[in-house]
Coordinates of C-alpha atoms in Angstrom, one line a residue:
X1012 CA 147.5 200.3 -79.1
X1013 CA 149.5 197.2 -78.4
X1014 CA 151.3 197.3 -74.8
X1015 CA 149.0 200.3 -73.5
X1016 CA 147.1 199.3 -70.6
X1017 CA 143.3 198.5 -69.8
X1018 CA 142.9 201.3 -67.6
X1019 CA 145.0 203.5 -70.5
X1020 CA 143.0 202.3 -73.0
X1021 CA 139.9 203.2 -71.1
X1022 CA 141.7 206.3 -70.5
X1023 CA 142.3 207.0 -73.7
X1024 CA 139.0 206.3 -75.2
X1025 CA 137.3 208.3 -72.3
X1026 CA 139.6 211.7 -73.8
X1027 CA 138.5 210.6 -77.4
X1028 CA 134.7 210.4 -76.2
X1029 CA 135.4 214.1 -75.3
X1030 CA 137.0 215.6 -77.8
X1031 CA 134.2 214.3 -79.8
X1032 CA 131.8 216.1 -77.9
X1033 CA 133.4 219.4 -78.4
X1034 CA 133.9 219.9 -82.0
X1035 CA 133.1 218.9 -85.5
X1036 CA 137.1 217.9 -86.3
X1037 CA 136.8 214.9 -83.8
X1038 CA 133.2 213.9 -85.6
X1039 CA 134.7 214.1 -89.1
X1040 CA 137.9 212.2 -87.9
X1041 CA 135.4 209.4 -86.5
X1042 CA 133.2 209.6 -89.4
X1043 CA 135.9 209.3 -91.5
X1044 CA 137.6 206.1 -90.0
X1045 CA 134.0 204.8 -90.0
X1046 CA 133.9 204.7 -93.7
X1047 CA 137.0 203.1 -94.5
X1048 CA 136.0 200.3 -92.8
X1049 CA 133.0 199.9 -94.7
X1050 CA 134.5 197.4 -97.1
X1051 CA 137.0 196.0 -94.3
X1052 CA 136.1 193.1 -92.7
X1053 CA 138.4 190.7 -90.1
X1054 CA 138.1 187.7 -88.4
X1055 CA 140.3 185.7 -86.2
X1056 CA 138.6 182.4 -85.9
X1057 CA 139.0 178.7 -86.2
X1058 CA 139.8 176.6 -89.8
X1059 CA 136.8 176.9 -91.9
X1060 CA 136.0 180.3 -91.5
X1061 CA 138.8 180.9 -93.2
X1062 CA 137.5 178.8 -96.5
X1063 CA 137.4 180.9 -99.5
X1064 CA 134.1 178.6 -99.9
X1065 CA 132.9 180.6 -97.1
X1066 CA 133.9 184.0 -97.9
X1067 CA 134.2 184.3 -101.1
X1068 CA 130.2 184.8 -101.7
X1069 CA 130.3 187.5 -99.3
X1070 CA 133.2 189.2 -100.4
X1071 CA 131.6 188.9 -103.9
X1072 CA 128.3 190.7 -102.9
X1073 CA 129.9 193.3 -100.3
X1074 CA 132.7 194.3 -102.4
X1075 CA 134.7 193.8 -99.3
X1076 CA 138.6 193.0 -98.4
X1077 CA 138.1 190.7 -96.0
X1078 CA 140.8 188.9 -94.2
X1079 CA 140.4 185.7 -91.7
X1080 CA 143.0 184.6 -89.6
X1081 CA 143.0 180.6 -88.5
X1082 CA 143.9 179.3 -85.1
X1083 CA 144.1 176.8 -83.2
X1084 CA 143.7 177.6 -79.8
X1085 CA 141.2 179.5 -77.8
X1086 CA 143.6 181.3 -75.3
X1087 CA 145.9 182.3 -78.1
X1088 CA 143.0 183.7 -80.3
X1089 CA 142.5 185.9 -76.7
X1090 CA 145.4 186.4 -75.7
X1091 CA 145.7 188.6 -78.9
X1092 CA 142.6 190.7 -78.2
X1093 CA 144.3 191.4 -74.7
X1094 CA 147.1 192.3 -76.6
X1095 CA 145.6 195.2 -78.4
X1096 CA 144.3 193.5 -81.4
X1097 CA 140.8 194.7 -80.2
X1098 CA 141.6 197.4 -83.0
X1099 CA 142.6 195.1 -85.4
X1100 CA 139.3 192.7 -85.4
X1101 CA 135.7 192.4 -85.8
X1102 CA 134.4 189.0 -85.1
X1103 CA 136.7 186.1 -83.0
X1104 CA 134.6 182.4 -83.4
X1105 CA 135.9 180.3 -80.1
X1106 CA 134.7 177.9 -77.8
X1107 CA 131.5 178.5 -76.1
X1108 CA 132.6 179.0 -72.3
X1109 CA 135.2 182.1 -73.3
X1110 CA 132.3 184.7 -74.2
X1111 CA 130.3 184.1 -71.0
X1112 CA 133.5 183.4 -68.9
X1113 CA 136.2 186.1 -69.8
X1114 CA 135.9 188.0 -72.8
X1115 CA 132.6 190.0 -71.8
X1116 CA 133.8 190.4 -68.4
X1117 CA 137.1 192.0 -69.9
X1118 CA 135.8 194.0 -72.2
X1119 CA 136.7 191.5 -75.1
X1120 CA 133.8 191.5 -76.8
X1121 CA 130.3 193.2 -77.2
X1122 CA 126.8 192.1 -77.3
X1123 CA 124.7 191.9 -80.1
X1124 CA 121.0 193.8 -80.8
X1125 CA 119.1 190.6 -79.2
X1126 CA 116.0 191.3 -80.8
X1127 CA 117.5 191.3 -84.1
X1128 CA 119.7 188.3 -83.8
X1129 CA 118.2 185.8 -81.1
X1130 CA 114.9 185.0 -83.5
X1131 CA 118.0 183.1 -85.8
X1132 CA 118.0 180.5 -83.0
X1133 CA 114.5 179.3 -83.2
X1134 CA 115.8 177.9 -86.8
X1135 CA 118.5 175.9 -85.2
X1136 CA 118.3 172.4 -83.6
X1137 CA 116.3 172.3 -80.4
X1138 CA 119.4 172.1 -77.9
X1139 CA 119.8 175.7 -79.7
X1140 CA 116.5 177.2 -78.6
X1141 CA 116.9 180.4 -77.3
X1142 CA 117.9 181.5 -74.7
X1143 CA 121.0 179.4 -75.3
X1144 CA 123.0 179.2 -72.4
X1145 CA 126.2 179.7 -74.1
X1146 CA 125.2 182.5 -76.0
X1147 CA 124.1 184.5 -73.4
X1148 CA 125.8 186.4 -70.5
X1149 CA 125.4 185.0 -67.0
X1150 CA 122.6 186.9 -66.1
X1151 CA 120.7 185.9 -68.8
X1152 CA 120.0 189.8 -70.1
X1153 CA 122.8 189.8 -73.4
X1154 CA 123.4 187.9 -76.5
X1155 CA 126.7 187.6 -77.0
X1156 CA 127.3 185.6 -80.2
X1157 CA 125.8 183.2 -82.5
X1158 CA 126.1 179.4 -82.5
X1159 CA 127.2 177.1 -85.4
X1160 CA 129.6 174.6 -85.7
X1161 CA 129.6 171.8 -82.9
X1162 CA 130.2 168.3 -81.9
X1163 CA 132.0 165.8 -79.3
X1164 CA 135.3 165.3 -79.1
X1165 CA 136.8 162.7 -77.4
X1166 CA 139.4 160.1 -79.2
X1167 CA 138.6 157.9 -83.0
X1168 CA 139.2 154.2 -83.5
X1169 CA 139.7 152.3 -86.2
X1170 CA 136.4 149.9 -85.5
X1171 CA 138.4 147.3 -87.9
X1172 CA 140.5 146.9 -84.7
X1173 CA 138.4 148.2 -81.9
X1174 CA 135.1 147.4 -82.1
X1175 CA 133.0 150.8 -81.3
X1176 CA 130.9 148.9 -78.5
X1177 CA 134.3 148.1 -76.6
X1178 CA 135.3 151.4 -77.3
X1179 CA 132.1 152.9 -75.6
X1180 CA 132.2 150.4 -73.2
X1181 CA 135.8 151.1 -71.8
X1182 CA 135.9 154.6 -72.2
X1183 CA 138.9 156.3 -71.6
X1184 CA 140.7 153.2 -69.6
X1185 CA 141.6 152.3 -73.0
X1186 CA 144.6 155.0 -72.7
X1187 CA 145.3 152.5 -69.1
X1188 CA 145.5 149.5 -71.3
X1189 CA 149.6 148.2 -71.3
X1190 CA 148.0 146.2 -74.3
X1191 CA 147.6 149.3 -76.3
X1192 CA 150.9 151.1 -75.6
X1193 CA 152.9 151.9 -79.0
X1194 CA 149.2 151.6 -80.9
X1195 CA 147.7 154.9 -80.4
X1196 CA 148.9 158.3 -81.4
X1197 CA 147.8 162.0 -79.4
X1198 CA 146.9 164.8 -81.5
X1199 CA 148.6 168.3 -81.2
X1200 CA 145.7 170.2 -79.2
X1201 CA 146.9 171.2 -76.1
X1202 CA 143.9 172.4 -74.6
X1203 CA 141.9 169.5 -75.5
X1204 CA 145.1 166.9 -74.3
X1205 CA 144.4 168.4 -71.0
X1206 CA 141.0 167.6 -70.0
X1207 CA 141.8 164.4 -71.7
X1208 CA 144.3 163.7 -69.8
X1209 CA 141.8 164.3 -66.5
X1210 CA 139.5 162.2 -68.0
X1211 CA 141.9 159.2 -68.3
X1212 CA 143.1 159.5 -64.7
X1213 CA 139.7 159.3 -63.4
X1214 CA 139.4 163.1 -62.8
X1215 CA 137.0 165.6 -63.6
X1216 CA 138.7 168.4 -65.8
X1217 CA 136.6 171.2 -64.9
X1218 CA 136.6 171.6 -61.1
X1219 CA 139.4 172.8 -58.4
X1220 CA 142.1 170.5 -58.2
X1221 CA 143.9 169.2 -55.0
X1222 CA 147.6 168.6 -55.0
X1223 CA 147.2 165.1 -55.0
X1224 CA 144.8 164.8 -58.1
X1225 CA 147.2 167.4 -59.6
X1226 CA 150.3 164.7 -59.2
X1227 CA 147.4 161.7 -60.4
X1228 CA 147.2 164.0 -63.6
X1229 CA 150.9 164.4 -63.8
X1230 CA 151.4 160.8 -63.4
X1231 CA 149.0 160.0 -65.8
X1232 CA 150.1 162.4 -68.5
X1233 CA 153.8 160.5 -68.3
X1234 CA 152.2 157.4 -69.0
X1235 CA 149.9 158.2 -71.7
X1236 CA 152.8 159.9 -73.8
X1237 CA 155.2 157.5 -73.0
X1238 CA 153.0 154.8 -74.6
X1239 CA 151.8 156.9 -77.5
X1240 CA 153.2 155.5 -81.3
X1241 CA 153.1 159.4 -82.8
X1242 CA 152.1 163.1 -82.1
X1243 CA 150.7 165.0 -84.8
X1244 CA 148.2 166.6 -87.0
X1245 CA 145.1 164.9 -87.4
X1246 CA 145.7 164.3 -90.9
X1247 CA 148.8 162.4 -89.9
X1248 CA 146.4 160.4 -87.5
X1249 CA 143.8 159.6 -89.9
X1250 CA 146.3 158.6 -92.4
X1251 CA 148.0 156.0 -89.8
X1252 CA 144.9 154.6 -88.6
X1253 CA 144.0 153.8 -92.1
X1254 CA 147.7 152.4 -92.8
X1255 CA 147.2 150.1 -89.5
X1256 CA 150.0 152.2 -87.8
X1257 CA 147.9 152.8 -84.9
X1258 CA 144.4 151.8 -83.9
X1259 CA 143.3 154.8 -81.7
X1260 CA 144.2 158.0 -81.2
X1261 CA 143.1 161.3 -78.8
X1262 CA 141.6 163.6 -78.8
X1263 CA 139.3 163.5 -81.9
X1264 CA 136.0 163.6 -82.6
X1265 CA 133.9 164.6 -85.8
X1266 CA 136.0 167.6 -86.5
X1267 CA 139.2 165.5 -86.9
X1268 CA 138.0 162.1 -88.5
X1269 CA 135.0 163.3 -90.4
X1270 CA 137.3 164.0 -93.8
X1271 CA 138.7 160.5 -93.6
X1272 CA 135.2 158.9 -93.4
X1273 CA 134.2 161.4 -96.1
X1274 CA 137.0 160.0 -98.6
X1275 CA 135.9 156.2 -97.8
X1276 CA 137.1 154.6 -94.6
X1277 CA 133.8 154.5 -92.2
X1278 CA 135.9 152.4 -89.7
X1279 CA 137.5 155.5 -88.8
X1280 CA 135.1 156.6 -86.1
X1281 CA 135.1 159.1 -83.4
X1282 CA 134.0 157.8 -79.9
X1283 CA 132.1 159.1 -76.9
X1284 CA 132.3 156.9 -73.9
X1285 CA 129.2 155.6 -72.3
X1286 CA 130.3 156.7 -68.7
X1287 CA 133.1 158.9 -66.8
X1288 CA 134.0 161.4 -64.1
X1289 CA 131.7 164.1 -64.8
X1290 CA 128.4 163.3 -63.2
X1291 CA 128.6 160.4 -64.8
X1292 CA 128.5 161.6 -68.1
X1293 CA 132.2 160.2 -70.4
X1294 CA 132.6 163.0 -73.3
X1295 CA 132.9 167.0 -73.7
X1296 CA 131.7 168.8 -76.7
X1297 CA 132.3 172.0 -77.8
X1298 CA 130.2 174.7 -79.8
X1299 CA 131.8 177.7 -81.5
X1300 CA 130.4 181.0 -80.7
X1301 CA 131.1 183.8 -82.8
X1302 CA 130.9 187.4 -80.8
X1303 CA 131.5 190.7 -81.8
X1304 CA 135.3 192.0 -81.1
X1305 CA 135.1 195.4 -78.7
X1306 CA 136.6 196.9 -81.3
X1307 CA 136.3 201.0 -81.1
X1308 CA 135.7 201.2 -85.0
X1309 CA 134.2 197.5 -86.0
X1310 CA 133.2 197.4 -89.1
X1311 CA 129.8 197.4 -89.8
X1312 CA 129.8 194.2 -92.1
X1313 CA 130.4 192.3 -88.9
X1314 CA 126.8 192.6 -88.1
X1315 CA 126.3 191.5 -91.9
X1316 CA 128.4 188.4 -91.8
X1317 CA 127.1 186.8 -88.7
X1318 CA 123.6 187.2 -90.7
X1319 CA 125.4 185.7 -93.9
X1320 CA 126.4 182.5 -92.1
X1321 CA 123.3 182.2 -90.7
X1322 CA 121.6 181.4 -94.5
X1323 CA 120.7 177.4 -95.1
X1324 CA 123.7 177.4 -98.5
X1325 CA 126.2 179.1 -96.4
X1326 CA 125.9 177.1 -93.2
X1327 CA 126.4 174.2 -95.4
X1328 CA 129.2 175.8 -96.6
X1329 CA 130.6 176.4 -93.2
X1330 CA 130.1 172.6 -92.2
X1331 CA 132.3 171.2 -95.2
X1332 CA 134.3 173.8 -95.4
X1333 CA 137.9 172.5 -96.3
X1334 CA 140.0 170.2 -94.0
X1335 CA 137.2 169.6 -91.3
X1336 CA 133.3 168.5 -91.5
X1337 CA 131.1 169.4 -89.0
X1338 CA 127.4 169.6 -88.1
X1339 CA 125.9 172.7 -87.8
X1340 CA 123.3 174.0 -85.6
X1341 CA 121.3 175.3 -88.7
X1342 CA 120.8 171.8 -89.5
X1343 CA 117.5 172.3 -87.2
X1344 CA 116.2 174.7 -90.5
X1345 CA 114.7 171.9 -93.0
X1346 CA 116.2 174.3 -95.8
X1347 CA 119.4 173.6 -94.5
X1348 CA 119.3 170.1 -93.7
X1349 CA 118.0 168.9 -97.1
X1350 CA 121.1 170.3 -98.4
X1351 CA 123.2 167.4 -96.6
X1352 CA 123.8 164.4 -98.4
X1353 CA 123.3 161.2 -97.2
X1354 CA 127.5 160.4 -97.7
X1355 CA 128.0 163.9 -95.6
X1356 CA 125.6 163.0 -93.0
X1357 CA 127.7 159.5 -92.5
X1358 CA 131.2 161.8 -92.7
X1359 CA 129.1 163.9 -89.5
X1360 CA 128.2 160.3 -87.8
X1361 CA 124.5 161.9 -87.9
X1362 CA 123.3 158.8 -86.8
X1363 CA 124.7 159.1 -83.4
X1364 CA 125.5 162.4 -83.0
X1365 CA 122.4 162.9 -80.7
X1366 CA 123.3 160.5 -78.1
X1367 CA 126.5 161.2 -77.9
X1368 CA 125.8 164.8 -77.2
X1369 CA 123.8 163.7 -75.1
X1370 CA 127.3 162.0 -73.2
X1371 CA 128.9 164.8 -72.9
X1372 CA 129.7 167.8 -70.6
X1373 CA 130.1 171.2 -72.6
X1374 CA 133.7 172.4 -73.3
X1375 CA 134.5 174.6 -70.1
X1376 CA 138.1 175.8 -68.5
X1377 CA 140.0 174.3 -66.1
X1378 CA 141.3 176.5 -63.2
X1379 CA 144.5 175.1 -63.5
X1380 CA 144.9 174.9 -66.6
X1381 CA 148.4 176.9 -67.3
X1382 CA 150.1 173.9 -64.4
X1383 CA 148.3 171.2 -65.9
X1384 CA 149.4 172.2 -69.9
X1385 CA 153.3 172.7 -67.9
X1386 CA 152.8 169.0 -66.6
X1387 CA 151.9 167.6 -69.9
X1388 CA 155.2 169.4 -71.7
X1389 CA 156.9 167.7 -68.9
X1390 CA 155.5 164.5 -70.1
X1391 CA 156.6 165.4 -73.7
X1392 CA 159.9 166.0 -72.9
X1393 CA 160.3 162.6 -71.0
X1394 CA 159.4 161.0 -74.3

């Protein structure tokens, strides 16, 4: 189906719907592709879902091949569903704005039975509650995914070299400071670099841009590569903040630092600032919501796996699953949270993870976002 057309597509499916209504051959063909999916299962998602910790239980129990693909970027993972890969998967876990935003409204993705699933969310922390605004379409009538992983996401310190009250306190002026150029590093997440990027020059990330906040960005992104030590992984980050390499880095949060802290260094924090340029508020987090893919034959352990995650062992699972820790909203279910250790929860930064929610703005897009990620490549290049 890859390369045919929306309105082919519909087209397409429209004659299928037909034939189906005419004779038993169509039925039996349907019926047929049905079951071979019964022990077929795919999900394009970000890393952890991927975890054989994760899905090996379920492929144990369901008997089921089933294959997980890792990205890391929400208008890639998308852009491949536009694509054609509708047909190919069953469940896509992105940010929370895309559901609501753009993949109901093309078709992406289809709601869940609310009755079945919402009652899930009165398990989960209270910012969960249903109805939770990101889980929901805009008029408030479908659920459209479930909620798990979350967290702020800002930019980590090595509090050994930055205390975490300057940190707070100075916000994202520390990528201004001429003090700091060469001790800081950027991590490769494009997406994330851009709002950062906003945040830094003063700007809010998430509203229409005129030209000349546009050329402030532009500016601003020259100066923050130019001055940045490294680009890389966040592995590589973590590593030179503990060498002394750098002292700070963007963007990170819980999801980046969290396995460093885990294997011993605490001074490797992630940081929300106390204040900035979205009413008022210094930080964005995101949430991961996982939907159902629009796919005309989804398999019907999709349904089944979203349940599965949903179970106090597994979401456990799901927050240390290899390479990144992360809370989870099932930690609002006592039978999940006693499963967290008290090392874990200092990995997660529990101990401030409410107020610095409580900082942030929620992960949304930016309208001009394809001219502001061409501005930062720019930037790159001047390097």
């Amino acid at each position: 189906m890859k390369g045919v057309s929306r309105r082919e597509l519909l087209k397409l499916m429209g004659m299928g719907a037909g034939a189906a209504a005419l004779g038993g051959g169509s039925l039996l063909m349907s019926s047929s592709a049905f079951a071979a999916r019964e022990k077929e299962l795919n999900i394009l998602c970000w890393e952890g879902y991927n975890s054989a910790q994760v899905l090996d239980p379920f492929r144990r129990s369901t008997g089921a091949n089933v294959r997980a693909e890792s990205l890391t970027n929400d208008p890639t993972m998308i852009n491949r569903l536009r694509a054609g890969e509708t047909n190919v998967w069953d469940l896509i876990n992105v940010n929370n704005p895309w559901a609501r935003k753009v993949m109901l409204p093309e078709g992406l993705i289809k709601p869940l039975p609310r009755a079945e699933f919402e009652p899930y969310f009165e398990d989960m922390l209270p910012q969960f509650k249903p109805p939770y605004q990101w889980a929901m379409s805009a008029d408030g009538n479908e659920l459209l995914g479930m909620a798990q992983r979350f967290g702020p996401f800002n930019y980590v310190v090595n509090t050994d070299r930055i205390s975490r009250a300057t940190a707070e306190d100075t916000g994202w002026d520390l990528f201004n400071d001429k003090a700091l150029s060469g001790k800081y590093g950027i991590q490769e997440s494009d997406d994330w670099n851009v709002f950062d990027i906003f945040l830094v020059a003063g700007i809010n990330p998430f509203i229409e841009h005129t030209p000349a906040q546009m050329a402030k960005f532009q500016e601003t992104a020259n100066a923050v590569f130019k001055g940045a030590k490294m680009i890389g992984d966040a592995s590589s980050l973590n590593q030179a903040m503990i060498s002394g390499e750098i002292d700070l880095y963007m963007t990170g949060g819980t999801y980046s630092c969290s396995p460093a802290r885990a294997d011993g260094f605490p001074e490797i924090r992630g940081i929300t600032p106390l204040r900035g340029p979205v009413d008022g508020k210094g930080g964005v987090s995101w949430v991961e919501i996982t939907s159902l893919v629009n796919n005309p034959n989804l398999s019907p352990l999709a349904n089944d796996f979203l349940k599965y995650v949903q179970e106090p062992e597994i979401a456990h699972r799901v927050a240390f699953a290899e390479g990144t820790f992360n809370p989870v909203s099932q930690m609002g279910n006592p039978e999940c949270f006693k499963l967290f250790t008290k090392d874990e929860l200092a990995a997660i930064q529990w101990d401030s993870l409410g107020e610095e929610m409580e900082r942030c703005v929620a992960y949304d897009i930016v309208p001009e976002f394809d001219q502001a990620l061409e501005m930062i490549s720019a930037a790159k290049r001047m390097r």
